[in-house]
Coordinates of C-alpha atoms in Angstrom, one line a residue:
Chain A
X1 CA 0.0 0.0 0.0
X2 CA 0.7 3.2 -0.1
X3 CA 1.9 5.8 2.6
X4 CA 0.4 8.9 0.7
X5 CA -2.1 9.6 -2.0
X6 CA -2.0 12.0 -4.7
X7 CA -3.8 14.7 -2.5
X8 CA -0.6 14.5 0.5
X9 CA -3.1 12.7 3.0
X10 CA -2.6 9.4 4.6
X11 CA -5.6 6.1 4.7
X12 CA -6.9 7.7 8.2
X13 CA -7.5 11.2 6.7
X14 CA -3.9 12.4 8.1
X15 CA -1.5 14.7 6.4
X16 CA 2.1 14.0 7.0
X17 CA 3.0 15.8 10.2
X18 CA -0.5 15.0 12.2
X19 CA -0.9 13.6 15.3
X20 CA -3.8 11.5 16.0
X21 CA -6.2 12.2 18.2
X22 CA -4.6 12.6 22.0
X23 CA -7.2 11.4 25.3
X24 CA -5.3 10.9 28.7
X25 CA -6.8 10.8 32.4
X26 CA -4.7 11.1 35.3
X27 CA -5.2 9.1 38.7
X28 CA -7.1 5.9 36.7
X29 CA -6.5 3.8 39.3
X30 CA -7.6 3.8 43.2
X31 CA -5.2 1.6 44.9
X32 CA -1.7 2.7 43.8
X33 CA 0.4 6.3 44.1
X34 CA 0.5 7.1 40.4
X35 CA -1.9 6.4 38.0
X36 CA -2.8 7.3 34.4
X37 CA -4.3 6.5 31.1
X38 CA -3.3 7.4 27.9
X39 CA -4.9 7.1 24.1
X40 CA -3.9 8.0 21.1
X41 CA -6.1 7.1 18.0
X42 CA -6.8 3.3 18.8
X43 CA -3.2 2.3 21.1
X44 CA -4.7 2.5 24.6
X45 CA -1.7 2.1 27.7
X46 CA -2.5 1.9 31.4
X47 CA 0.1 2.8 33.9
X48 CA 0.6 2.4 37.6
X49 CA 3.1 3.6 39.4
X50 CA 3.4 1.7 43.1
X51 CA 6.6 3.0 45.6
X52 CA 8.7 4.2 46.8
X53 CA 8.0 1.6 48.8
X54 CA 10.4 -1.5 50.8
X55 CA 12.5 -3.8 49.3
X56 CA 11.2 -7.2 50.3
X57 CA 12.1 -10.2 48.9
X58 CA 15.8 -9.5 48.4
X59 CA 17.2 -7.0 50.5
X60 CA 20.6 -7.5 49.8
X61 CA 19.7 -6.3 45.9
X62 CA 19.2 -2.8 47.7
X63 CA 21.2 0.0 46.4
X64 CA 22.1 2.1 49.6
X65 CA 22.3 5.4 47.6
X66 CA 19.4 5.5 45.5
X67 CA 16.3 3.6 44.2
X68 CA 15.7 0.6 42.2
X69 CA 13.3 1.0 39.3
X70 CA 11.7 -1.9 38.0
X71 CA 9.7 -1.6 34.7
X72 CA 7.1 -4.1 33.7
X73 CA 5.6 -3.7 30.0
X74 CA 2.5 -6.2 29.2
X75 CA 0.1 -6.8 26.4
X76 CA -3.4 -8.2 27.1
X77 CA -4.6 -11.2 25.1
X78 CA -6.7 -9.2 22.8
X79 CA -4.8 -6.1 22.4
X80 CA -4.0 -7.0 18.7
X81 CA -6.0 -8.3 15.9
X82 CA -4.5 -11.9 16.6
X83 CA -4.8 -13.5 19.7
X84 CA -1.7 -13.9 22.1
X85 CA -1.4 -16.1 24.5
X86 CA -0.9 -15.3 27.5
X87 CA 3.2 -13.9 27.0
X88 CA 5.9 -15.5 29.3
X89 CA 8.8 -13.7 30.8
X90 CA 10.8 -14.7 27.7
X91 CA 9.0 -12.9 25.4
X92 CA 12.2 -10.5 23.7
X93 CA 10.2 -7.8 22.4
X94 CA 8.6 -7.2 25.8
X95 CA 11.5 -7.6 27.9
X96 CA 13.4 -5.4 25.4
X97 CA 10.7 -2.6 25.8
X98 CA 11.0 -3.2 29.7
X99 CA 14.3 -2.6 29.2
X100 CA 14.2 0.4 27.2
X101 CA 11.7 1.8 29.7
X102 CA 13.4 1.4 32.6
X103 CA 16.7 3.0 31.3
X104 CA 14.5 5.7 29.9
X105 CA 12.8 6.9 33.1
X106 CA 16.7 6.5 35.4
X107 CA 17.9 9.1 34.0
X108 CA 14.6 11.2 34.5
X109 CA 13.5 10.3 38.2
X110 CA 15.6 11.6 40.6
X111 CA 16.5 8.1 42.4
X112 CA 18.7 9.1 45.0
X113 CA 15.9 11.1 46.6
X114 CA 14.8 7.5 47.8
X115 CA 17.4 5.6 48.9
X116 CA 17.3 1.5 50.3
X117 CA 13.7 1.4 48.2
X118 CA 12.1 0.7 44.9
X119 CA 9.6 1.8 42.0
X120 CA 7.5 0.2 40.4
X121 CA 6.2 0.9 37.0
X122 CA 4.1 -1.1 35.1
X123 CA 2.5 -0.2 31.9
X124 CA -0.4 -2.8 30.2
X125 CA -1.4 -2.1 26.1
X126 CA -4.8 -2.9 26.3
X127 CA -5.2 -2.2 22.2
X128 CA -2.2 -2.0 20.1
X129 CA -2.6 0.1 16.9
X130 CA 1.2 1.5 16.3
X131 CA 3.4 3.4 18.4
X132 CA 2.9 1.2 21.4
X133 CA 6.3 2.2 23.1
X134 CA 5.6 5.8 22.5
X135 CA 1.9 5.3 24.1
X136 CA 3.8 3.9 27.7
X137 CA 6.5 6.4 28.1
X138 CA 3.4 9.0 27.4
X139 CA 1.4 7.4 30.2
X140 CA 4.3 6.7 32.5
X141 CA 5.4 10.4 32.3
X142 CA 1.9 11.0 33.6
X143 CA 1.7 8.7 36.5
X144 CA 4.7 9.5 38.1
X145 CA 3.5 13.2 37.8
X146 CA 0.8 11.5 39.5
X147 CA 1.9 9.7 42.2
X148 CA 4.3 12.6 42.7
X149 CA 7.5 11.2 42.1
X150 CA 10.6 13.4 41.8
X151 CA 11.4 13.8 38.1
X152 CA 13.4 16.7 36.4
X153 CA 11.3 17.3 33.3
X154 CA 8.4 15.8 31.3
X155 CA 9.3 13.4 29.2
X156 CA 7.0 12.8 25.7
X157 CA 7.7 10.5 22.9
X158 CA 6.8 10.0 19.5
X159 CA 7.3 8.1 16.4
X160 CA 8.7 9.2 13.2
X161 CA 9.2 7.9 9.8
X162 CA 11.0 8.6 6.4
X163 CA 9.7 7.5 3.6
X164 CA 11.2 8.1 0.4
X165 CA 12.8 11.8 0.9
X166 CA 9.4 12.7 2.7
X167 CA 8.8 12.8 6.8
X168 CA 5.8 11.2 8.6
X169 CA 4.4 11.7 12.3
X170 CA 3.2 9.0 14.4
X171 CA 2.7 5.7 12.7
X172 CA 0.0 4.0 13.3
X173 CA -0.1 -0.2 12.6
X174 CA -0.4 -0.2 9.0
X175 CA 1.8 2.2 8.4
X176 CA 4.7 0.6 10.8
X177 CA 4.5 -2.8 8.7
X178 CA 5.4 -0.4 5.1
X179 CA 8.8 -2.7 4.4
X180 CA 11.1 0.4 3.3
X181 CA 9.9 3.0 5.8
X182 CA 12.5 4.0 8.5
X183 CA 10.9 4.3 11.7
X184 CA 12.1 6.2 14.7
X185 CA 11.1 6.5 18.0
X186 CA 12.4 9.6 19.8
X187 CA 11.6 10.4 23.7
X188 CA 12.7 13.8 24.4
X189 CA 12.8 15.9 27.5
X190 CA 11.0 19.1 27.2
X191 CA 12.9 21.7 28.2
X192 CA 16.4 21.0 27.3
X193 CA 15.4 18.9 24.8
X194 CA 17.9 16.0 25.4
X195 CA 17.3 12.5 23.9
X196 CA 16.1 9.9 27.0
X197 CA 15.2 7.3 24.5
X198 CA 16.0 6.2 20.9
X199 CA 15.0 3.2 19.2
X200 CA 15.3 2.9 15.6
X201 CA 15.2 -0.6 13.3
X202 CA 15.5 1.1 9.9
X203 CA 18.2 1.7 7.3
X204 CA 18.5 5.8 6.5
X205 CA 21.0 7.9 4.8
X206 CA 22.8 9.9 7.5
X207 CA 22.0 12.9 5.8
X208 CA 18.5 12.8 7.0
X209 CA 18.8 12.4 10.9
X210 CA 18.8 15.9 11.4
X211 CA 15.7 16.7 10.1
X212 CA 14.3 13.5 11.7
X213 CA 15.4 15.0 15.0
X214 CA 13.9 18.6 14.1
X215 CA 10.4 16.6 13.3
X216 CA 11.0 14.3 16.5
X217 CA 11.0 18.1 18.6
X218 CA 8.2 19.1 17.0
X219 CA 5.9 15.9 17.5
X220 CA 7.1 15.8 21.3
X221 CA 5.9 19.7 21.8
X222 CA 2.5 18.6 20.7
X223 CA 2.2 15.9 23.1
X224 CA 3.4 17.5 25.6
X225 CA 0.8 20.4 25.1
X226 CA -1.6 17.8 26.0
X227 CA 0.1 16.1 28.6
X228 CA 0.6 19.2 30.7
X229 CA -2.9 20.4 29.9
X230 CA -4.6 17.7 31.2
X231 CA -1.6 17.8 34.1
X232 CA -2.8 21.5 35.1
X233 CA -6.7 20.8 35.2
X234 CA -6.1 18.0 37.5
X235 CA -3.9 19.6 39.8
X236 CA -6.5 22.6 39.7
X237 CA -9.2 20.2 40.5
X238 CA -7.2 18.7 43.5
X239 CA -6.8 22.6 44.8
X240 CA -10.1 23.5 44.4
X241 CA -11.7 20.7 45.7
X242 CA -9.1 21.6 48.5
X243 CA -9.6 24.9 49.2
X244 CA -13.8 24.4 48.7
X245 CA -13.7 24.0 52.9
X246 CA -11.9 27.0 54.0
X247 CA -15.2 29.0 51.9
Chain B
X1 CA -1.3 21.5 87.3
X2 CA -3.8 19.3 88.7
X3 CA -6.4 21.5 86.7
X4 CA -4.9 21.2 83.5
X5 CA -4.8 17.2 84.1
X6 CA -8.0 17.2 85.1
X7 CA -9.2 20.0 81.7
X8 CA -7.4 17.4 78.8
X9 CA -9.3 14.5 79.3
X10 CA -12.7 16.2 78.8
X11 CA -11.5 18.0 75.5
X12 CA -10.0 14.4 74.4
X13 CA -14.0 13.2 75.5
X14 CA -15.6 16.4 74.1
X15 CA -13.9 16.0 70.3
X16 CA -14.3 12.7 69.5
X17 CA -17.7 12.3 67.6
X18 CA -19.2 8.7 66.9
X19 CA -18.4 9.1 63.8
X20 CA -14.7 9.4 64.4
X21 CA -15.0 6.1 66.9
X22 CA -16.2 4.2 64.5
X23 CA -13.5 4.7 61.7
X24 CA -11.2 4.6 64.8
X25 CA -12.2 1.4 65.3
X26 CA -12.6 0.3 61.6
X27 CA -8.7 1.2 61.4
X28 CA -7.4 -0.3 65.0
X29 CA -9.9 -3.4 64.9
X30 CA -11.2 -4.1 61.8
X31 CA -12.8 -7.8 63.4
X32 CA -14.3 -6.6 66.0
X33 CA -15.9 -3.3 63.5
X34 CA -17.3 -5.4 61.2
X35 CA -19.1 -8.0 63.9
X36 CA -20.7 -4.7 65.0
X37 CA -22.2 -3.8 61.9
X38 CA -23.1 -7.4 60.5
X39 CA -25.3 -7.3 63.9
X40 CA -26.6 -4.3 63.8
X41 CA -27.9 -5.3 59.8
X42 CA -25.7 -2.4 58.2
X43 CA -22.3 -1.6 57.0
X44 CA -20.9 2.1 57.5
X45 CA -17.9 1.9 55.2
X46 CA -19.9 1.8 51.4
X47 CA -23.5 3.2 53.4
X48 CA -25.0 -0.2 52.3
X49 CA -27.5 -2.8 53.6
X50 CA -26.5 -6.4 54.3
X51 CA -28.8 -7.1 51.9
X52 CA -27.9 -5.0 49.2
X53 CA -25.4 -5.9 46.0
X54 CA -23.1 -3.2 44.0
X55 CA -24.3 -1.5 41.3
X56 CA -22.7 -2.7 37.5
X57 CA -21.6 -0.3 34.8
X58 CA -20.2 -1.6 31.5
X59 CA -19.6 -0.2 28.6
X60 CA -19.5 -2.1 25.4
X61 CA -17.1 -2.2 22.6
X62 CA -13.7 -0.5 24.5
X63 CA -11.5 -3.4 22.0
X64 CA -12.5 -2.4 18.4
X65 CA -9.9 -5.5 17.2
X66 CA -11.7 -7.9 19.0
X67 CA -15.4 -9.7 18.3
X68 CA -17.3 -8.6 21.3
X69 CA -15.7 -6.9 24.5
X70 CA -17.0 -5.1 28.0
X71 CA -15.7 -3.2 30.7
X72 CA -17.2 -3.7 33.4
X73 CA -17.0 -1.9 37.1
X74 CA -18.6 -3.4 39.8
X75 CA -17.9 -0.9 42.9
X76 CA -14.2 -1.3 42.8
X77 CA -13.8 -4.1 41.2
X78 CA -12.7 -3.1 37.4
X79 CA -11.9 -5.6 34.4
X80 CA -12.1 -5.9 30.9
X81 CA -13.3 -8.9 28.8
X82 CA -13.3 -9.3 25.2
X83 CA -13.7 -12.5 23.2
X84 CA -11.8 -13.8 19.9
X85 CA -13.1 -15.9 17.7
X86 CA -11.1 -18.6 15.6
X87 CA -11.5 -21.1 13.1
X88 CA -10.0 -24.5 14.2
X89 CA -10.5 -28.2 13.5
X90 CA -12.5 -30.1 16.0
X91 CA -11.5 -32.9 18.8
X92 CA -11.3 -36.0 17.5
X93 CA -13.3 -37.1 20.5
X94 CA -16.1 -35.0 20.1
X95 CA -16.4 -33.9 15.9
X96 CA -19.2 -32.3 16.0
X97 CA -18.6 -29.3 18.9
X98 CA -16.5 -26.9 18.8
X99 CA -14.8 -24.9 22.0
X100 CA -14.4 -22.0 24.2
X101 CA -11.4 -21.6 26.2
X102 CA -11.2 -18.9 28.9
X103 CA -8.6 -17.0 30.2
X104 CA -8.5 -15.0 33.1
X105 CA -5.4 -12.7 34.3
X106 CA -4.5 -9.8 36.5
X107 CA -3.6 -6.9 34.2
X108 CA -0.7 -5.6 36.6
X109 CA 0.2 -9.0 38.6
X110 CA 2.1 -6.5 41.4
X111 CA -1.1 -4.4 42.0
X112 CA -2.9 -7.8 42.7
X113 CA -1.4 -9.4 45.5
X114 CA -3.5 -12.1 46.5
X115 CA -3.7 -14.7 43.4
X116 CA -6.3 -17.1 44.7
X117 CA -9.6 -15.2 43.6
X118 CA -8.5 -15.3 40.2
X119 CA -7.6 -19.2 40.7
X120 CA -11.0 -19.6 42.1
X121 CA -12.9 -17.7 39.2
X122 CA -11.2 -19.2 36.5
X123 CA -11.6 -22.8 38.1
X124 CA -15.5 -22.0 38.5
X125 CA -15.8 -20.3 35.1
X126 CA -14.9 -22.8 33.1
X127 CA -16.8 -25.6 33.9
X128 CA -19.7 -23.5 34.3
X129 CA -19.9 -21.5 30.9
X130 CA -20.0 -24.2 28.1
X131 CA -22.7 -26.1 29.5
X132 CA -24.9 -23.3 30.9
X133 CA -23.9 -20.4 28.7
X134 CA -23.1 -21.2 25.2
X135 CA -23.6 -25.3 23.6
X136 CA -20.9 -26.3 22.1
X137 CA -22.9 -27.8 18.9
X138 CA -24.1 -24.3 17.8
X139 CA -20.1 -23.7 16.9
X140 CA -19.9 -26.6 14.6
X141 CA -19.5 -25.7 11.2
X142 CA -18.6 -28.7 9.1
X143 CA -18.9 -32.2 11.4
X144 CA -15.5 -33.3 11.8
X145 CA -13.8 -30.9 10.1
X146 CA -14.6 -27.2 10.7
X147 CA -15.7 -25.5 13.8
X148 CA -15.5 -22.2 15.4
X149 CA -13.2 -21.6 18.8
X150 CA -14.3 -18.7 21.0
X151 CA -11.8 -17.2 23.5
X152 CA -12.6 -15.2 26.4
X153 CA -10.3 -13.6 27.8
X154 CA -10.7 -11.5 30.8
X155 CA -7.8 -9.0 32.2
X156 CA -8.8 -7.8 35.9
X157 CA -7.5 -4.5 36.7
X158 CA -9.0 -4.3 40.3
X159 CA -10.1 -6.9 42.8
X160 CA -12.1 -5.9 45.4
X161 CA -14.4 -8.9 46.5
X162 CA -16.9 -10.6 43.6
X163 CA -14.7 -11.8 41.5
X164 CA -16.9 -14.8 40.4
X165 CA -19.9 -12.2 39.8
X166 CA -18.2 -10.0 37.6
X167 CA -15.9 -11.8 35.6
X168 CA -19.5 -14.1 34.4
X169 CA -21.4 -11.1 34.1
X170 CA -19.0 -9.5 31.7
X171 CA -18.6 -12.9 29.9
X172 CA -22.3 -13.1 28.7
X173 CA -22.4 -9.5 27.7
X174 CA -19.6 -10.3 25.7
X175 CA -20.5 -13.0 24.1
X176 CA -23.9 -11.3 23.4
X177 CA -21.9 -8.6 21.6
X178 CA -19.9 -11.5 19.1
X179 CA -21.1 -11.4 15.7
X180 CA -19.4 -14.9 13.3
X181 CA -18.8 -14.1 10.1
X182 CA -20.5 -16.5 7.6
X183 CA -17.8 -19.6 6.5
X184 CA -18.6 -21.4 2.9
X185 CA -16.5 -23.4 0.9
X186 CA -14.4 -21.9 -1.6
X187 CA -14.2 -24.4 -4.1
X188 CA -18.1 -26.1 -4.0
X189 CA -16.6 -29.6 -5.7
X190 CA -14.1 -30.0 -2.2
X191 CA -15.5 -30.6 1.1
X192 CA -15.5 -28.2 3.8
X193 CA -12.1 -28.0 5.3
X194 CA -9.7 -25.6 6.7
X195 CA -7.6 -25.1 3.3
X196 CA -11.4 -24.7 1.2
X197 CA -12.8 -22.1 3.0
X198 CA -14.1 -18.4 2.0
X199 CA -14.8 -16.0 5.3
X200 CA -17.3 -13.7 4.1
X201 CA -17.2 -10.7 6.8
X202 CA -20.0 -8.9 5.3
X203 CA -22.6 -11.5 6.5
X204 CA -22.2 -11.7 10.5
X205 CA -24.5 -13.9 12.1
X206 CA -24.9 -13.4 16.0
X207 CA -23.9 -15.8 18.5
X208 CA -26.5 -18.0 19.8
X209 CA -26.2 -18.5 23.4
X210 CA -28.6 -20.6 25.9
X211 CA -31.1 -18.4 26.7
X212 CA -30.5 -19.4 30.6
X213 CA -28.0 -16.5 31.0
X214 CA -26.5 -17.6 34.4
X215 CA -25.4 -14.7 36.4
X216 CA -23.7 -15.4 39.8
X217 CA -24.2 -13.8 43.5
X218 CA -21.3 -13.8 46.5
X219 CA -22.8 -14.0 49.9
X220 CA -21.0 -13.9 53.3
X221 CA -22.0 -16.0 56.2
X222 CA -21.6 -14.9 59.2
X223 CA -23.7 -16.9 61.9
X224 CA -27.0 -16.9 60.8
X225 CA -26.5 -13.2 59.0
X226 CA -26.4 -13.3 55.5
X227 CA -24.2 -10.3 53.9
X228 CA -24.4 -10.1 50.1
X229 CA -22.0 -9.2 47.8
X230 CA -19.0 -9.0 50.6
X231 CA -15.9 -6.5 49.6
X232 CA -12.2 -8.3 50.0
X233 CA -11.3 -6.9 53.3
X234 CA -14.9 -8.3 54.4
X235 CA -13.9 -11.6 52.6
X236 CA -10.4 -11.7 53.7
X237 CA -11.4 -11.0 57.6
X238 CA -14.0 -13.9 57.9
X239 CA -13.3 -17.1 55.5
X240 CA -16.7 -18.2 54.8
X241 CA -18.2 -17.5 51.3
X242 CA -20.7 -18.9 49.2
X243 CA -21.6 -17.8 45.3
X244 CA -24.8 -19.2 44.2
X245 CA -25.5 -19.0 40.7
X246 CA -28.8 -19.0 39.2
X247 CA -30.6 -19.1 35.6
X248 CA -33.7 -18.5 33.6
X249 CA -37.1 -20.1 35.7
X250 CA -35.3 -19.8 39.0
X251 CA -32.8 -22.5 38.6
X252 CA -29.5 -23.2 39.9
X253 CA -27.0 -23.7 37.6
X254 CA -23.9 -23.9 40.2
X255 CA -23.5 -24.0 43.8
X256 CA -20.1 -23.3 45.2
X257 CA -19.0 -23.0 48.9
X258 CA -15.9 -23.6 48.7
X259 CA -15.2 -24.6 52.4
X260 CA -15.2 -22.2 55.6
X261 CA -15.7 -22.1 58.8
X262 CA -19.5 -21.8 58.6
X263 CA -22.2 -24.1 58.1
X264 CA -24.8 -23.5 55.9
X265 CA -28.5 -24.2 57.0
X266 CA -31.6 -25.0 55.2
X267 CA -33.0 -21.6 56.0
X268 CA -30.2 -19.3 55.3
X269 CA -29.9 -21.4 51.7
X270 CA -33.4 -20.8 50.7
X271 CA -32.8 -17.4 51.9
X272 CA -29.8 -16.9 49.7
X273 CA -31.6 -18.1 46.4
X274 CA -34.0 -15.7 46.7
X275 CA -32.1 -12.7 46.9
X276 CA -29.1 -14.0 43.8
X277 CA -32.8 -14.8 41.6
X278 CA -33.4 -10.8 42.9
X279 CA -30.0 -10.2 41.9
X280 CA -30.1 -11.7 38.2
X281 CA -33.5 -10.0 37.8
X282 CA -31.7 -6.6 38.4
X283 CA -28.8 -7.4 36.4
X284 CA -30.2 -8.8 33.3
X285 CA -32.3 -5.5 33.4
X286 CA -28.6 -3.4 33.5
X287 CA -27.4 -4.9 30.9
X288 CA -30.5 -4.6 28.7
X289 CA -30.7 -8.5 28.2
X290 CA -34.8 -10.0 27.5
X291 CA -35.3 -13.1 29.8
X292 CA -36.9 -15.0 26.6
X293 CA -37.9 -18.0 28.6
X294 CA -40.5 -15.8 30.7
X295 CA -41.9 -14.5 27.9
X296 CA -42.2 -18.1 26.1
X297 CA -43.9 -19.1 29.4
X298 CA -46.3 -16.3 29.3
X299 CA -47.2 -16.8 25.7

């Protein structure tokens, strides 16, 4: 198939630099710290933050300085159009995500705030329709703003693609499975604008990472005028609903 | 100084308001709080009767990729169940049925610390579904050679007591919800088999399930109180449970007490039919479902 017709729009109605449609809801959850939900076109992601909290099973894994982060990353049986069963540990792609999130999200929370404890983070795709990865950093970003975590920025991802000399913006399922687009998938910080995560499968020219990078800034500024958005009027509902009993 | 010894203990008495005693007491002893209000017939924490169940909310179609799905909230119990459907050849044993195979799992297996409810549901569920909920002849296609296989699979986001009761209630509004698409051979001079076979999606037929829709109730014994629809910490402070399941014309399709430290008497059991036939009344009305076998009786 192709990426674009003859008109520059994609098959869902899309020009080339659109996002789809954003919906997020903070504190999803009842019985954790940190909780969100986050939705963009048809990927849906749940995360939970639990912690800081004890290190019980194995205390002697406990880093005196700083906290342990733990990243879990799960899909649901029916989160894709075929059936998975029920994923073991081994699963590569998983763990590799798990992986990717967990080195991610180091370098943003500020560990050593909680020393001899641990974080937990687990994110679970409950409908995967493309940018997957993207739609758990999104949503962990938001939970541990949540469950008021120490972190030094907001942290948004998205996807980007090259397709024959053009740029795309967040890839949805059909488009990720195009066999010569190069696919990107850039989680930036928002105010210095430093790379926390890269993953990237494709074969590009390095002429063209630049402007990759210049369209990975761009995408990240419009989810994170979302994010904080919907950040703000929960906060602001917190305060009012706090300062309702001094009136 | 004697004075002031004398002043605290009548401010301490003065601003402490029953209220404040009794989620004291609810905190400190939690036994004790709850043998208070199971006698006195009411429960202060959720401002419920003992006889009164949770109110359901479900919301249809939340998985677009998959046949039929439902989330469904039950106080704060929360899951999500959608169904697949696949085509498969059938058992050699039995040729002429074809299968449903459910699946129940904790979406975040750290939120969920306590893995035995879900052990429990899934053990009652699926012995309980294919005979009472769906026949497995309806999914025969082709004897011997083609049937349909229907996956349920339920991911449980929050457990908090009626595990059992929500996990089948969102099961038959799924399956209500799956629509097959119409299977035909491909090449008319072959028989029907799993290489010969044209899917037209256009043509969906709904599912045809048993029109006993079984829909289960929880109860908690506690001496000769009954108190419906218990919440976890009520279950996980006195061990004696009982989910009664009941169908169409006010029978009993499954009785499960798994063990306990109650008895159950011939009272209290009649007692607790009545109120999960209530219970299925209310919730068939929730989910917009028409008891057809009451109608056929009418008629």
């Amino acid at each position: 198939m192709e990426l674009l017709d003859e008109n520059g729009f994609r098959s869902d109605g899309r020009r080339a630099l659109e996002l789809r449609r954003i919906q997020c809801e903070v504190g999803y959850a009842k019985n954790c710290e940190g909780s969100a939900y986050f939705q963009q076109g048809l990927t849906k992601v749940i995360a939970v933050v639990r912690g800081p909290k004890e290190v019980n099973p194995n205390k002697s894994k406990t880093l005196t300085d700083r906290a342990t982060l733990k990243c879990t990353i799960s899909f649901v049986p029916f989160s894709s159009s075929e059936r998975q069963v029920t994923r073991s540990r081994s699963d590569r792609k998983v763990q590799e995500w798990s992986l990717l999130l967990k080195r991610c999200f180091e370098r943003v929370i500020i560990l050593s705030l909680y020393p001899h404890s641990v974080i937990h983070i687990c994110c679970s795709i409950m409908h995967a329709d493309g940018s997957e990865l993207c739609a758990c950093v999104n949503a962990t970003t938001m939970a541990l703003i949540n469950a008021s975590i120490n972190i030094v920025d907001y942290v948004t991802c998205c996807t980007c693609g090259f397709y024959r000399g053009g740029l795309v913006l967040d890839l949805n399922s059909q488009e990720e499975s195009i066999h010569s687009l190069a696919m990107f998938v850039i989680a930036l910080t928002n105010e210095r604008k430093q790379v926390a995560l890269m993953e990237s499968h494709s074969r590009v020219h390095a002429d063209h990472t630049e402007q990759i990078f210049e369209l990975a800034k761009e995408g990240c500024l419009q989810v994170y005028d979302v994010l904080a958005s919907v950040t703000r009027r929960h906060i602001y509902s917190i305060a009012q609903s706090a300062f309702k009993g001094e009136e | 100084m004697s004075a002031d010894t004398n002043a605290s203990p009548e401010e301490e008495a003065v601003a402490t308001t029953p209220e404040e005693k009794m989620v004291l007491m609810k905190l400190v002893e939690p036994l004790e709080y709850y043998k208070t209000c199971f006698e006195c017939g009411q429960r202060r924490g959720d401002e419920r009767t003992l006889e009164s169940f949770r109110p359901i909310n479900s919301i249809d179609g939340v998985i677009t990729s998959a046949c039929g799905s439902v989330s469904l909230k039950m106080g704060n119990t929360v899951l999500i169940c959608a169904a697949k459907a696949e085509l498969a050849e059938p058992l050699v044993e039995a040729p002429d049925c074809g299968a449903v195979y459910i699946g129940i799992e904790a979406m975040n297996p750290e939120l969920i610390s306590d893995n035995s409810p879900i052990e429990e549901a899934k053990m009652i569920l699926q012995d309980l579904v294919v005979p009472s909920v769906i026949s497995q002849q309806r999914l025969s296609i082709c004897k011997g050679l083609l049937c349909w296989v229907i996956y349920v699979d339920i991911s449980i986001f929050n457990n908090d007591g009626g595990l059992v009761d929500a996990c089948l209630t969102a099961m038959i509004a799924t399956l209500k919800q799956v629509r097959l698409p119409t299977v035909e051979a491909k090449n008319s001079d072959e028989v029907l088999s799993l290489k010969n076979i044209r899917i037209k999606s256009e043509d969906r037929q709904p599912l045809q399930l048993n029109t006993l829709y079984p829909i289960a109730s929880t109860f908690l014994l506690y001496k000769d109180k009954v108190v419906c629809d218990p919440t976890l910490e009520e279950l996980n402070l006195f061990h004696c449970k009982m989910t009664i399941v009941t169908g169409a014309n006010d029978v009993i399709c499954g009785l499960f007490k798994l063990g306990g430290r109650e008895t159950v008497k011939a009272h209290t059991l009649a007692q607790c039919t009545a109120l999960a036939i209530k219970r299925r009344t209310e919730i068939l009305n929730t989910l917009n479902i028409v008891d057809t076998s009451n109608e056929l009786d009418s008629e």
